[in-house]
Structure formats: C-alpha cells, structure tokens
C-alpha cells in the first residue's frame, strides 16, 4: 500500500489543478486531474468488497486507487477529507471527481445505493460543521423534533412492529425529497438505513419457543417471556429500560438484529403500544 504522504501529494496536485482550471480560459480545455492521474475512488468496508452499506460499525471512509495500487486507508481518508474541507473544495467536486459519483446521479435512492454514499455523507456533514462553527447535527430530525440515536431507535422500533413499509418510512423521514446537499436529509439517512435493515431482517428471524429470550435468571420460554413483558408493558416500563435488560443498549442495527433477544424486544414494543389505552385509562382513574 502506498503511503499517506503519497496520497496527500496527489490531493495537493488535484487542488492545484482546480486553481488552474479556475483561471481565465486560454483556449485549451482544462485537463481533469482525476482522468489525468487515472485513479478512482471507492468506499471499501470490511477489508474489501465495494458494496453499499456493509461494515456498518466501521467509520465512513473512501479508498483511493492509483492504477492497481490502493493508496488510502482509514487514517489516510480522514486526512484527505479534512484537507478537502480546509481547502473549501465544493461538495460536487468531491462527489464527482473523488468519489466517482456522476452529476447525473441526483436522486436519494441512487446516491444512497452507491458504495461511496457514506463517504459523501461524511464530507457533507464536515462541511456543514465547519460552516456552523463546529456545531454537531442531531442524529435524526423527524417532523419538527430532534432525536438522539436512542430516541430514533425507539421510534423506528415502533414503526417496525406497526409494519410500516420502507417507502412510508422514507416519506416520514423526508429522504425521498432529498434536497441538494441538505444536511438534515443526509442526517436522516442513518435512521432510514437502520429501518431498512431491520425491515429486511424481521421476516427471516427464527426463534426457539423453549429459549425465546435470555435475561435475568437465564433463558425463558416464549410463554414465560410474554407474561413478563405484558406486566412490564402494563406498568409502562420505558423501552430504554427493556433495551438495557436485554443487553441491547449501544448496539448497532446489525448487532441488534442478530441478537437472541431481538424478537423479545419486538414483542415488548408491540405490547407497549397495544396496552397504551389500558395505561391511559388507569392514569385517568380517580385515586380512592
């Protein structure tokens, strides 16, 4: 693998070419630095395959190739994005010439499905943070409310047990109407990706009725689990508390979906919603 220094030399040369191309036209069309150097950019995760939305727990990064040689690793990409932000390189230039996402690619679905989407999203957020003096965007914005990652997970779990379609959730999150370089829409793609992953996984989940959940004293049957969760739901135990009990707090969408307690979590969320009228009626009951 080439060194980080070599990558930065390429970047400096590219930025210089931008400055040259911005000068008055001398009659000769400017040469595209990316085409001239014949390197392309990709998002590679989990050590290799250039496929969209894999290696979820890895940091967003683009890898850059010079011919057949890979020159960018995780550290190099961080430095690359930082240097591009510091040099005020427009998002479109980074999108098209560093991340190999053509100008014709504008719809959210096209962008979201591209293997370099996470790198583009990371760059957009870095630019936004610079323009807003380091302010950090909330995890998601649903309607008029700002949501933390924890609250976003809870909302998506409710939608999941209500069997909301991916299209409907995309509408609710505003991702289908993605405005050009809109940081809020970019922000909501994380929530959308989380829901899309869960929605695809749920039909494939296989459970063991004799070992349906594992918490407290150990494994519980499906019937035992339902009895316990019904009592919790009638008492109004927060979803956050149940996540902690099931040892699901802080896990990614993929990790949660693979966890043995995920089916029990979905059971609880459904019971929590179904028993809300009971809790409301009990709350209105006068104290004797």
PDB file of C-alpha atoms in Angstrom:
ATOM      1  CA  UNK A   1       0.000   0.000   0.000  1.00  0.00           C
ATOM      2  CA  UNK A   2       1.298   3.460  -0.860  1.00  0.00           C
ATOM      3  CA  UNK A   3       1.942   5.864   1.987  1.00  0.00           C
ATOM      4  CA  UNK A   4      -0.336   8.583   3.302  1.00  0.00           C
ATOM      5  CA  UNK A   5       2.267  11.088   2.152  1.00  0.00           C
ATOM      6  CA  UNK A   6       1.855   9.894  -1.433  1.00  0.00           C
ATOM      7  CA  UNK A   7      -1.911  10.260  -1.213  1.00  0.00           C
ATOM      8  CA  UNK A   8      -1.600  13.806   0.073  1.00  0.00           C
ATOM      9  CA  UNK A   9       0.765  14.652  -2.766  1.00  0.00           C
ATOM     10  CA  UNK A  10      -1.959  13.511  -5.178  1.00  0.00           C
ATOM     11  CA  UNK A  11      -4.516  15.616  -3.313  1.00  0.00           C
ATOM     12  CA  UNK A  12      -2.332  18.704  -3.361  1.00  0.00           C
ATOM     13  CA  UNK A  13      -1.830  18.229  -7.091  1.00  0.00           C
ATOM     14  CA  UNK A  14      -5.566  17.907  -7.573  1.00  0.00           C
ATOM     15  CA  UNK A  15      -6.290  21.072  -5.603  1.00  0.00           C
ATOM     16  CA  UNK A  16      -3.674  22.888  -7.635  1.00  0.00           C
ATOM     17  CA  UNK A  17      -5.357  21.710 -10.822  1.00  0.00           C
ATOM     18  CA  UNK A  18      -8.642  23.158  -9.576  1.00  0.00           C
ATOM     19  CA  UNK A  19      -6.979  26.509  -9.121  1.00  0.00           C
ATOM     20  CA  UNK A  20      -5.537  26.330 -12.621  1.00  0.00           C
ATOM     21  CA  UNK A  21      -8.871  25.357 -14.161  1.00  0.00           C
ATOM     22  CA  UNK A  22     -10.484  28.326 -12.405  1.00  0.00           C
ATOM     23  CA  UNK A  23      -8.133  30.734 -14.207  1.00  0.00           C
ATOM     24  CA  UNK A  24      -9.234  32.585 -17.421  1.00  0.00           C
ATOM     25  CA  UNK A  25      -9.578  30.183 -20.355  1.00  0.00           C
ATOM     26  CA  UNK A  26      -6.503  30.272 -22.592  1.00  0.00           C
ATOM     27  CA  UNK A  27      -8.277  28.397 -25.338  1.00  0.00           C
ATOM     28  CA  UNK A  28      -7.304  24.919 -24.204  1.00  0.00           C
ATOM     29  CA  UNK A  29      -9.815  22.917 -22.180  1.00  0.00           C
ATOM     30  CA  UNK A  30      -8.512  22.158 -18.669  1.00  0.00           C
ATOM     31  CA  UNK A  31      -7.437  18.572 -18.087  1.00  0.00           C
ATOM     32  CA  UNK A  32      -9.402  16.751 -15.420  1.00  0.00           C
ATOM     33  CA  UNK A  33      -6.852  15.837 -12.758  1.00  0.00           C
ATOM     34  CA  UNK A  34      -8.615  12.627 -11.893  1.00  0.00           C
ATOM     35  CA  UNK A  35      -8.631  11.494 -15.500  1.00  0.00           C
ATOM     36  CA  UNK A  36      -5.038  12.604 -15.923  1.00  0.00           C
ATOM     37  CA  UNK A  37      -3.836  10.644 -12.902  1.00  0.00           C
ATOM     38  CA  UNK A  38      -6.196   7.781 -13.760  1.00  0.00           C
ATOM     39  CA  UNK A  39      -7.256   7.000 -10.237  1.00  0.00           C
ATOM     40  CA  UNK A  40     -10.730   6.279  -8.998  1.00  0.00           C
ATOM     41  CA  UNK A  41     -12.308   6.419  -5.563  1.00  0.00           C
ATOM     42  CA  UNK A  42     -14.348   3.808  -3.772  1.00  0.00           C
ATOM     43  CA  UNK A  43     -15.769   3.043  -0.343  1.00  0.00           C
ATOM     44  CA  UNK A  44     -14.383  -0.314   0.723  1.00  0.00           C
ATOM     45  CA  UNK A  45     -15.510  -1.757   4.011  1.00  0.00           C
ATOM     46  CA  UNK A  46     -14.693  -4.914   5.951  1.00  0.00           C
ATOM     47  CA  UNK A  47     -11.391  -5.218   4.133  1.00  0.00           C
ATOM     48  CA  UNK A  48     -12.602  -5.380   0.607  1.00  0.00           C
ATOM     49  CA  UNK A  49     -15.892  -5.695  -1.214  1.00  0.00           C
ATOM     50  CA  UNK A  50     -17.119  -2.462  -2.760  1.00  0.00           C
ATOM     51  CA  UNK A  51     -20.742  -2.992  -1.803  1.00  0.00           C
ATOM     52  CA  UNK A  52     -23.128  -0.429  -0.374  1.00  0.00           C
ATOM     53  CA  UNK A  53     -23.934  -0.404   3.346  1.00  0.00           C
ATOM     54  CA  UNK A  54     -21.596  -3.109   4.583  1.00  0.00           C
ATOM     55  CA  UNK A  55     -19.272  -2.867   7.556  1.00  0.00           C
ATOM     56  CA  UNK A  56     -21.770  -0.672   9.386  1.00  0.00           C
ATOM     57  CA  UNK A  57     -19.650  -0.363  12.516  1.00  0.00           C
ATOM     58  CA  UNK A  58     -16.623   0.892  10.603  1.00  0.00           C
ATOM     59  CA  UNK A  59     -16.027   4.572  10.159  1.00  0.00           C
ATOM     60  CA  UNK A  60     -17.072   6.120   6.858  1.00  0.00           C
ATOM     61  CA  UNK A  61     -14.124   6.211   4.509  1.00  0.00           C
ATOM     62  CA  UNK A  62     -13.234   6.331   0.842  1.00  0.00           C
ATOM     63  CA  UNK A  63     -10.290   4.418  -0.544  1.00  0.00           C
ATOM     64  CA  UNK A  64      -8.321   5.787  -3.452  1.00  0.00           C
ATOM     65  CA  UNK A  65      -6.559   3.761  -6.094  1.00  0.00           C
ATOM     66  CA  UNK A  66      -3.672   4.818  -8.285  1.00  0.00           C
ATOM     67  CA  UNK A  67      -3.761   2.333 -11.119  1.00  0.00           C
ATOM     68  CA  UNK A  68      -3.985  -1.027  -9.349  1.00  0.00           C
ATOM     69  CA  UNK A  69      -2.395   0.193  -6.117  1.00  0.00           C
ATOM     70  CA  UNK A  70      -4.529   1.006  -3.099  1.00  0.00           C
ATOM     71  CA  UNK A  71      -3.221   4.205  -1.541  1.00  0.00           C
ATOM     72  CA  UNK A  72      -5.842   5.174   1.020  1.00  0.00           C
ATOM     73  CA  UNK A  73      -6.545   3.517   4.338  1.00  0.00           C
ATOM     74  CA  UNK A  74      -8.745   4.702   7.218  1.00  0.00           C
ATOM     75  CA  UNK A  75      -6.230   7.244   8.502  1.00  0.00           C
ATOM     76  CA  UNK A  76      -5.476   8.490   5.006  1.00  0.00           C
ATOM     77  CA  UNK A  77      -9.145   9.074   4.279  1.00  0.00           C
ATOM     78  CA  UNK A  78      -9.624  11.102   7.444  1.00  0.00           C
ATOM     79  CA  UNK A  79      -6.704  13.273   6.430  1.00  0.00           C
ATOM     80  CA  UNK A  80      -7.986  13.522   2.871  1.00  0.00           C
ATOM     81  CA  UNK A  81     -11.486  14.661   3.871  1.00  0.00           C
ATOM     82  CA  UNK A  82     -10.073  17.128   6.379  1.00  0.00           C
ATOM     83  CA  UNK A  83      -7.741  18.606   3.781  1.00  0.00           C
ATOM     84  CA  UNK A  84     -10.562  18.928   1.265  1.00  0.00           C
ATOM     85  CA  UNK A  85     -12.759  20.657   3.853  1.00  0.00           C
ATOM     86  CA  UNK A  86      -9.939  23.006   4.845  1.00  0.00           C
ATOM     87  CA  UNK A  87      -9.417  23.821   1.158  1.00  0.00           C
ATOM     88  CA  UNK A  88     -13.146  24.575   0.687  1.00  0.00           C
ATOM     89  CA  UNK A  89     -13.495  22.061  -2.148  1.00  0.00           C
ATOM     90  CA  UNK A  90     -17.158  22.064  -3.265  1.00  0.00           C
ATOM     91  CA  UNK A  91     -19.248  19.011  -2.460  1.00  0.00           C
ATOM     92  CA  UNK A  92     -19.968  18.436  -6.154  1.00  0.00           C
ATOM     93  CA  UNK A  93     -16.248  18.226  -6.945  1.00  0.00           C
ATOM     94  CA  UNK A  94     -15.664  15.711  -4.157  1.00  0.00           C
ATOM     95  CA  UNK A  95     -18.757  13.756  -5.190  1.00  0.00           C
ATOM     96  CA  UNK A  96     -17.900  13.519  -8.871  1.00  0.00           C
ATOM     97  CA  UNK A  97     -14.112  13.507  -9.015  1.00  0.00           C
ATOM     98  CA  UNK A  98     -13.069  11.860  -5.756  1.00  0.00           C
ATOM     99  CA  UNK A  99     -15.988   9.519  -5.109  1.00  0.00           C
ATOM    100  CA  UNK A 100     -16.832   8.622  -8.702  1.00  0.00           C
ATOM    101  CA  UNK A 101     -20.497   9.631  -8.385  1.00  0.00           C
ATOM    102  CA  UNK A 102     -21.522  11.287 -11.684  1.00  0.00           C
ATOM    103  CA  UNK A 103     -23.507  14.522 -11.888  1.00  0.00           C
ATOM    104  CA  UNK A 104     -26.429  12.589 -13.360  1.00  0.00           C
ATOM    105  CA  UNK A 105     -26.798  10.796 -10.027  1.00  0.00           C
ATOM    106  CA  UNK A 106     -29.095  13.099  -8.031  1.00  0.00           C
ATOM    107  CA  UNK A 107     -31.999  11.138  -6.547  1.00  0.00           C
ATOM    108  CA  UNK A 108     -31.702   9.930  -2.977  1.00  0.00           C
ATOM    109  CA  UNK A 109     -32.141   6.282  -3.938  1.00  0.00           C
ATOM    110  CA  UNK A 110     -29.328   6.470  -6.489  1.00  0.00           C
ATOM    111  CA  UNK A 111     -26.996   8.208  -4.056  1.00  0.00           C
ATOM    112  CA  UNK A 112     -27.940   6.004  -1.110  1.00  0.00           C
ATOM    113  CA  UNK A 113     -27.285   2.798  -3.045  1.00  0.00           C
ATOM    114  CA  UNK A 114     -23.861   3.925  -4.267  1.00  0.00           C
ATOM    115  CA  UNK A 115     -20.928   2.335  -2.386  1.00  0.00           C
ATOM    116  CA  UNK A 116     -19.424   5.778  -1.788  1.00  0.00           C
ATOM    117  CA  UNK A 117     -22.555   7.227  -0.192  1.00  0.00           C
ATOM    118  CA  UNK A 118     -21.224   7.145   3.372  1.00  0.00           C
ATOM    119  CA  UNK A 119     -18.064   8.967   2.381  1.00  0.00           C
ATOM    120  CA  UNK A 120     -20.093  11.669   0.615  1.00  0.00           C
ATOM    121  CA  UNK A 121     -22.416  11.978   3.587  1.00  0.00           C
ATOM    122  CA  UNK A 122     -19.447  12.300   5.941  1.00  0.00           C
ATOM    123  CA  UNK A 123     -17.957  15.055   3.795  1.00  0.00           C
ATOM    124  CA  UNK A 124     -21.256  16.967   3.639  1.00  0.00           C
ATOM    125  CA  UNK A 125     -21.518  16.858   7.427  1.00  0.00           C
ATOM    126  CA  UNK A 126     -17.919  18.001   7.856  1.00  0.00           C
ATOM    127  CA  UNK A 127     -18.581  20.948   5.542  1.00  0.00           C
ATOM    128  CA  UNK A 128     -21.773  21.778   7.449  1.00  0.00           C
ATOM    129  CA  UNK A 129     -19.957  21.648  10.787  1.00  0.00           C
ATOM    130  CA  UNK A 130     -17.238  23.961   9.507  1.00  0.00           C
ATOM    131  CA  UNK A 131     -19.797  26.447   8.236  1.00  0.00           C
ATOM    132  CA  UNK A 132     -21.609  26.284  11.578  1.00  0.00           C
ATOM    133  CA  UNK A 133     -18.512  26.662  13.753  1.00  0.00           C
ATOM    134  CA  UNK A 134     -18.270  23.052  14.885  1.00  0.00           C
ATOM    135  CA  UNK A 135     -21.921  22.560  15.786  1.00  0.00           C
ATOM    136  CA  UNK A 136     -22.961  18.900  15.635  1.00  0.00           C
ATOM    137  CA  UNK A 137     -26.184  17.804  13.965  1.00  0.00           C
ATOM    138  CA  UNK A 138     -28.651  15.741  15.954  1.00  0.00           C
ATOM    139  CA  UNK A 139     -28.920  12.075  14.965  1.00  0.00           C
ATOM    140  CA  UNK A 140     -32.241  12.496  13.167  1.00  0.00           C
ATOM    141  CA  UNK A 141     -34.968  15.056  12.626  1.00  0.00           C
ATOM    142  CA  UNK A 142     -38.477  13.605  12.433  1.00  0.00           C
ATOM    143  CA  UNK A 143     -41.177  16.148  11.749  1.00  0.00           C
ATOM    144  CA  UNK A 144     -40.256  19.167  13.865  1.00  0.00           C
ATOM    145  CA  UNK A 145     -38.493  17.200  16.606  1.00  0.00           C
ATOM    146  CA  UNK A 146     -34.798  16.491  17.047  1.00  0.00           C
ATOM    147  CA  UNK A 147     -33.986  12.918  18.051  1.00  0.00           C
ATOM    148  CA  UNK A 148     -30.938  11.349  19.671  1.00  0.00           C
ATOM    149  CA  UNK A 149     -29.813   7.953  18.368  1.00  0.00           C
ATOM    150  CA  UNK A 150     -31.511   6.280  21.323  1.00  0.00           C
ATOM    151  CA  UNK A 151     -34.854   8.009  20.714  1.00  0.00           C
ATOM    152  CA  UNK A 152     -34.564   7.373  16.980  1.00  0.00           C
ATOM    153  CA  UNK A 153     -34.161   3.650  17.647  1.00  0.00           C
ATOM    154  CA  UNK A 154     -37.285   3.646  19.813  1.00  0.00           C
ATOM    155  CA  UNK A 155     -39.339   5.426  17.158  1.00  0.00           C
ATOM    156  CA  UNK A 156     -38.156   3.065  14.430  1.00  0.00           C
ATOM    157  CA  UNK A 157     -38.913   0.008  16.562  1.00  0.00           C
ATOM    158  CA  UNK A 158     -42.484   1.264  16.978  1.00  0.00           C
ATOM    159  CA  UNK A 159     -42.807   1.699  13.220  1.00  0.00           C
ATOM    160  CA  UNK A 160     -41.355  -1.770  12.718  1.00  0.00           C
ATOM    161  CA  UNK A 161     -43.957  -3.565  14.843  1.00  0.00           C
ATOM    162  CA  UNK A 162     -46.632  -1.459  13.121  1.00  0.00           C
ATOM    163  CA  UNK A 163     -45.281  -2.925   9.857  1.00  0.00           C
ATOM    164  CA  UNK A 164     -44.738   0.423   8.181  1.00  0.00           C
ATOM    165  CA  UNK A 165     -43.320  -0.041   4.699  1.00  0.00           C
ATOM    166  CA  UNK A 166     -39.860   1.184   3.766  1.00  0.00           C
ATOM    167  CA  UNK A 167     -41.466   3.651   1.366  1.00  0.00           C
ATOM    168  CA  UNK A 168     -43.686   5.101   4.106  1.00  0.00           C
ATOM    169  CA  UNK A 169     -40.747   5.441   6.484  1.00  0.00           C
ATOM    170  CA  UNK A 170     -38.757   7.121   3.722  1.00  0.00           C
ATOM    171  CA  UNK A 171     -41.612   9.618   3.410  1.00  0.00           C
ATOM    172  CA  UNK A 172     -41.750  10.159   7.175  1.00  0.00           C
ATOM    173  CA  UNK A 173     -38.006  10.775   7.303  1.00  0.00           C
ATOM    174  CA  UNK A 174     -38.086  13.049   4.269  1.00  0.00           C
ATOM    175  CA  UNK A 175     -35.370  11.167   2.421  1.00  0.00           C
ATOM    176  CA  UNK A 176     -37.235  10.743  -0.872  1.00  0.00           C
ATOM    177  CA  UNK A 177     -37.396  14.506  -1.286  1.00  0.00           C
ATOM    178  CA  UNK A 178     -33.701  14.906  -0.595  1.00  0.00           C
ATOM    179  CA  UNK A 179     -32.745  18.485  -1.333  1.00  0.00           C
ATOM    180  CA  UNK A 180     -29.374  19.222  -2.848  1.00  0.00           C
ATOM    181  CA  UNK A 181     -26.739  18.856  -0.111  1.00  0.00           C
ATOM    182  CA  UNK A 182     -29.394  19.162   2.610  1.00  0.00           C
ATOM    183  CA  UNK A 183     -27.606  18.180   5.855  1.00  0.00           C
ATOM    184  CA  UNK A 184     -30.823  17.267   7.650  1.00  0.00           C
ATOM    185  CA  UNK A 185     -31.861  14.888   4.879  1.00  0.00           C
ATOM    186  CA  UNK A 186     -28.365  13.446   4.879  1.00  0.00           C
ATOM    187  CA  UNK A 187     -28.649  13.069   8.646  1.00  0.00           C
ATOM    188  CA  UNK A 188     -31.876  11.110   8.372  1.00  0.00           C
ATOM    189  CA  UNK A 189     -30.275   8.586   6.029  1.00  0.00           C
ATOM    190  CA  UNK A 190     -28.812   6.887   9.119  1.00  0.00           C
ATOM    191  CA  UNK A 191     -32.268   6.385  10.558  1.00  0.00           C
ATOM    192  CA  UNK A 192     -33.516   5.217   7.166  1.00  0.00           C
ATOM    193  CA  UNK A 193     -30.650   2.736   6.804  1.00  0.00           C
ATOM    194  CA  UNK A 194     -31.381   1.393  10.278  1.00  0.00           C
ATOM    195  CA  UNK A 195     -35.047   0.851   9.480  1.00  0.00           C
ATOM    196  CA  UNK A 196     -34.354  -0.633   6.051  1.00  0.00           C
ATOM    197  CA  UNK A 197     -32.004  -3.175   7.625  1.00  0.00           C
ATOM    198  CA  UNK A 198     -34.471  -4.185  10.345  1.00  0.00           C
ATOM    199  CA  UNK A 199     -37.398  -4.381   7.919  1.00  0.00           C
ATOM    200  CA  UNK A 200     -35.441  -6.799   5.722  1.00  0.00           C
ATOM    201  CA  UNK A 201     -34.280  -8.948   8.645  1.00  0.00           C
ATOM    202  CA  UNK A 202     -37.555  -9.422  10.553  1.00  0.00           C
ATOM    203  CA  UNK A 203     -39.144 -11.926   8.114  1.00  0.00           C
ATOM    204  CA  UNK A 204     -36.015 -14.098   8.291  1.00  0.00           C
ATOM    205  CA  UNK A 205     -35.775 -14.314  12.097  1.00  0.00           C
ATOM    206  CA  UNK A 206     -36.079 -17.820  13.510  1.00  0.00           C
ATOM    207  CA  UNK A 207     -36.941 -18.321  17.178  1.00  0.00           C
ATOM    208  CA  UNK A 208     -36.865 -21.198  19.640  1.00  0.00           C
ATOM    209  CA  UNK A 209     -40.081 -21.258  21.721  1.00  0.00           C
ATOM    210  CA  UNK A 210     -38.193 -23.033  24.517  1.00  0.00           C
ATOM    211  CA  UNK A 211     -35.378 -20.460  24.576  1.00  0.00           C
ATOM    212  CA  UNK A 212     -37.169 -17.363  23.369  1.00  0.00           C
ATOM    213  CA  UNK A 213     -35.285 -14.809  25.482  1.00  0.00           C
ATOM    214  CA  UNK A 214     -32.271 -14.624  27.757  1.00  0.00           C
ATOM    215  CA  UNK A 215     -32.300 -12.188  30.677  1.00  0.00           C
ATOM    216  CA  UNK A 216     -32.379 -12.160  34.453  1.00  0.00           C
ATOM    217  CA  UNK A 217     -32.156 -15.766  35.645  1.00  0.00           C
ATOM    218  CA  UNK A 218     -31.373 -17.117  32.174  1.00  0.00           C
ATOM    219  CA  UNK A 219     -33.414 -18.453  29.280  1.00  0.00           C
ATOM    220  CA  UNK A 220     -37.204 -18.167  29.210  1.00  0.00           C
ATOM    221  CA  UNK A 221     -39.824 -19.828  27.035  1.00  0.00           C
ATOM    222  CA  UNK A 222     -41.954 -17.736  24.712  1.00  0.00           C
ATOM    223  CA  UNK A 223     -44.926 -18.051  27.070  1.00  0.00           C
ATOM    224  CA  UNK A 224     -42.864 -17.007  30.098  1.00  0.00           C
ATOM    225  CA  UNK A 225     -41.378 -14.114  28.147  1.00  0.00           C
ATOM    226  CA  UNK A 226     -44.798 -12.863  27.081  1.00  0.00           C
ATOM    227  CA  UNK A 227     -46.101 -12.979  30.660  1.00  0.00           C
ATOM    228  CA  UNK A 228     -43.175 -10.952  31.982  1.00  0.00           C
ATOM    229  CA  UNK A 229     -43.263  -8.441  29.126  1.00  0.00           C
ATOM    230  CA  UNK A 230     -47.020  -7.967  29.490  1.00  0.00           C
ATOM    231  CA  UNK A 231     -46.542  -6.986  33.124  1.00  0.00           C
ATOM    232  CA  UNK A 232     -43.788  -4.567  32.156  1.00  0.00           C
ATOM    233  CA  UNK A 233     -45.934  -3.043  29.404  1.00  0.00           C
ATOM    234  CA  UNK A 234     -48.915  -2.647  31.744  1.00  0.00           C
ATOM    235  CA  UNK A 235     -46.615  -0.829  34.162  1.00  0.00           C
ATOM    236  CA  UNK A 236     -45.303   1.355  31.339  1.00  0.00           C
ATOM    237  CA  UNK A 237     -41.644   0.397  31.667  1.00  0.00           C
ATOM    238  CA  UNK A 238     -39.723   2.559  29.144  1.00  0.00           C
ATOM    239  CA  UNK A 239     -38.327   0.869  26.043  1.00  0.00           C
ATOM    240  CA  UNK A 240     -34.934   2.204  27.114  1.00  0.00           C
ATOM    241  CA  UNK A 241     -35.101   0.120  30.301  1.00  0.00           C
ATOM    242  CA  UNK A 242     -36.020  -3.033  28.381  1.00  0.00           C
ATOM    243  CA  UNK A 243     -33.116  -2.462  25.975  1.00  0.00           C
ATOM    244  CA  UNK A 244     -30.796  -2.397  28.981  1.00  0.00           C
ATOM    245  CA  UNK A 245     -32.342  -5.542  30.463  1.00  0.00           C
ATOM    246  CA  UNK A 246     -31.921  -7.365  27.152  1.00  0.00           C
ATOM    247  CA  UNK A 247     -28.312  -6.098  26.848  1.00  0.00           C
ATOM    248  CA  UNK A 248     -29.098  -4.294  23.590  1.00  0.00           C
ATOM    249  CA  UNK A 249     -28.120  -0.773  24.643  1.00  0.00           C
ATOM    250  CA  UNK A 250     -25.452   0.815  22.450  1.00  0.00           C
ATOM    251  CA  UNK A 251     -25.552  -1.867  19.780  1.00  0.00           C
ATOM    252  CA  UNK A 252     -25.761  -1.100  16.073  1.00  0.00           C
ATOM    253  CA  UNK A 253     -28.792  -2.015  13.974  1.00  0.00           C
ATOM    254  CA  UNK A 254     -26.986  -5.098  12.648  1.00  0.00           C
ATOM    255  CA  UNK A 255     -25.898  -6.237  16.098  1.00  0.00           C
ATOM    256  CA  UNK A 256     -29.401  -5.784  17.483  1.00  0.00           C
ATOM    257  CA  UNK A 257     -30.982  -7.711  14.611  1.00  0.00           C
ATOM    258  CA  UNK A 258     -28.632 -10.661  15.222  1.00  0.00           C
ATOM    259  CA  UNK A 259     -29.076 -10.664  18.999  1.00  0.00           C
ATOM    260  CA  UNK A 260     -31.028 -13.518  20.605  1.00  0.00           C
ATOM    261  CA  UNK A 261     -33.228 -11.018  22.469  1.00  0.00           C
ATOM    262  CA  UNK A 262     -34.289  -9.005  19.412  1.00  0.00           C
ATOM    263  CA  UNK A 263     -37.553 -10.982  18.908  1.00  0.00           C
ATOM    264  CA  UNK A 264     -38.417 -10.430  22.575  1.00  0.00           C
ATOM    265  CA  UNK A 265     -37.685  -6.727  22.179  1.00  0.00           C
ATOM    266  CA  UNK A 266     -40.102  -6.516  19.252  1.00  0.00           C
ATOM    267  CA  UNK A 267     -42.678  -8.396  21.317  1.00  0.00           C
ATOM    268  CA  UNK A 268     -42.293  -5.833  24.099  1.00  0.00           C
ATOM    269  CA  UNK A 269     -42.585  -2.827  21.791  1.00  0.00           C
ATOM    270  CA  UNK A 270     -45.821  -4.246  20.346  1.00  0.00           C
ATOM    271  CA  UNK A 271     -47.230  -4.928  23.817  1.00  0.00           C
ATOM    272  CA  UNK A 272     -46.172  -1.449  24.923  1.00  0.00           C
ATOM    273  CA  UNK A 273     -48.150   0.118  22.078  1.00  0.00           C
ATOM    274  CA  UNK A 274     -51.140  -2.233  22.367  1.00  0.00           C
ATOM    275  CA  UNK A 275     -51.521  -1.641  26.111  1.00  0.00           C
ATOM    276  CA  UNK A 276     -51.294   2.154  25.932  1.00  0.00           C
ATOM    277  CA  UNK A 277     -55.127   2.534  26.167  1.00  0.00           C
ATOM    278  CA  UNK A 278     -55.036   0.457  29.369  1.00  0.00           C
ATOM    279  CA  UNK A 279     -52.307   2.641  30.872  1.00  0.00           C
ATOM    280  CA  UNK A 280     -54.128   5.819  29.850  1.00  0.00           C
ATOM    281  CA  UNK A 281     -57.413   4.608  31.379  1.00  0.00           C
ATOM    282  CA  UNK A 282     -55.659   3.666  34.595  1.00  0.00           C
ATOM    283  CA  UNK A 283     -53.977   7.074  34.738  1.00  0.00           C
ATOM    284  CA  UNK A 284     -57.380   8.811  34.420  1.00  0.00           C
ATOM    285  CA  UNK A 285     -58.923   6.685  37.157  1.00  0.00           C
ATOM    286  CA  UNK A 286     -59.515   8.783  40.296  1.00  0.00           C
ATOM    287  CA  UNK A 287     -57.403   7.880  43.294  1.00  0.00           C
ATOM    288  CA  UNK A 288     -59.645   6.452  46.040  1.00  0.00           C
TER     289      UNK A 288
END
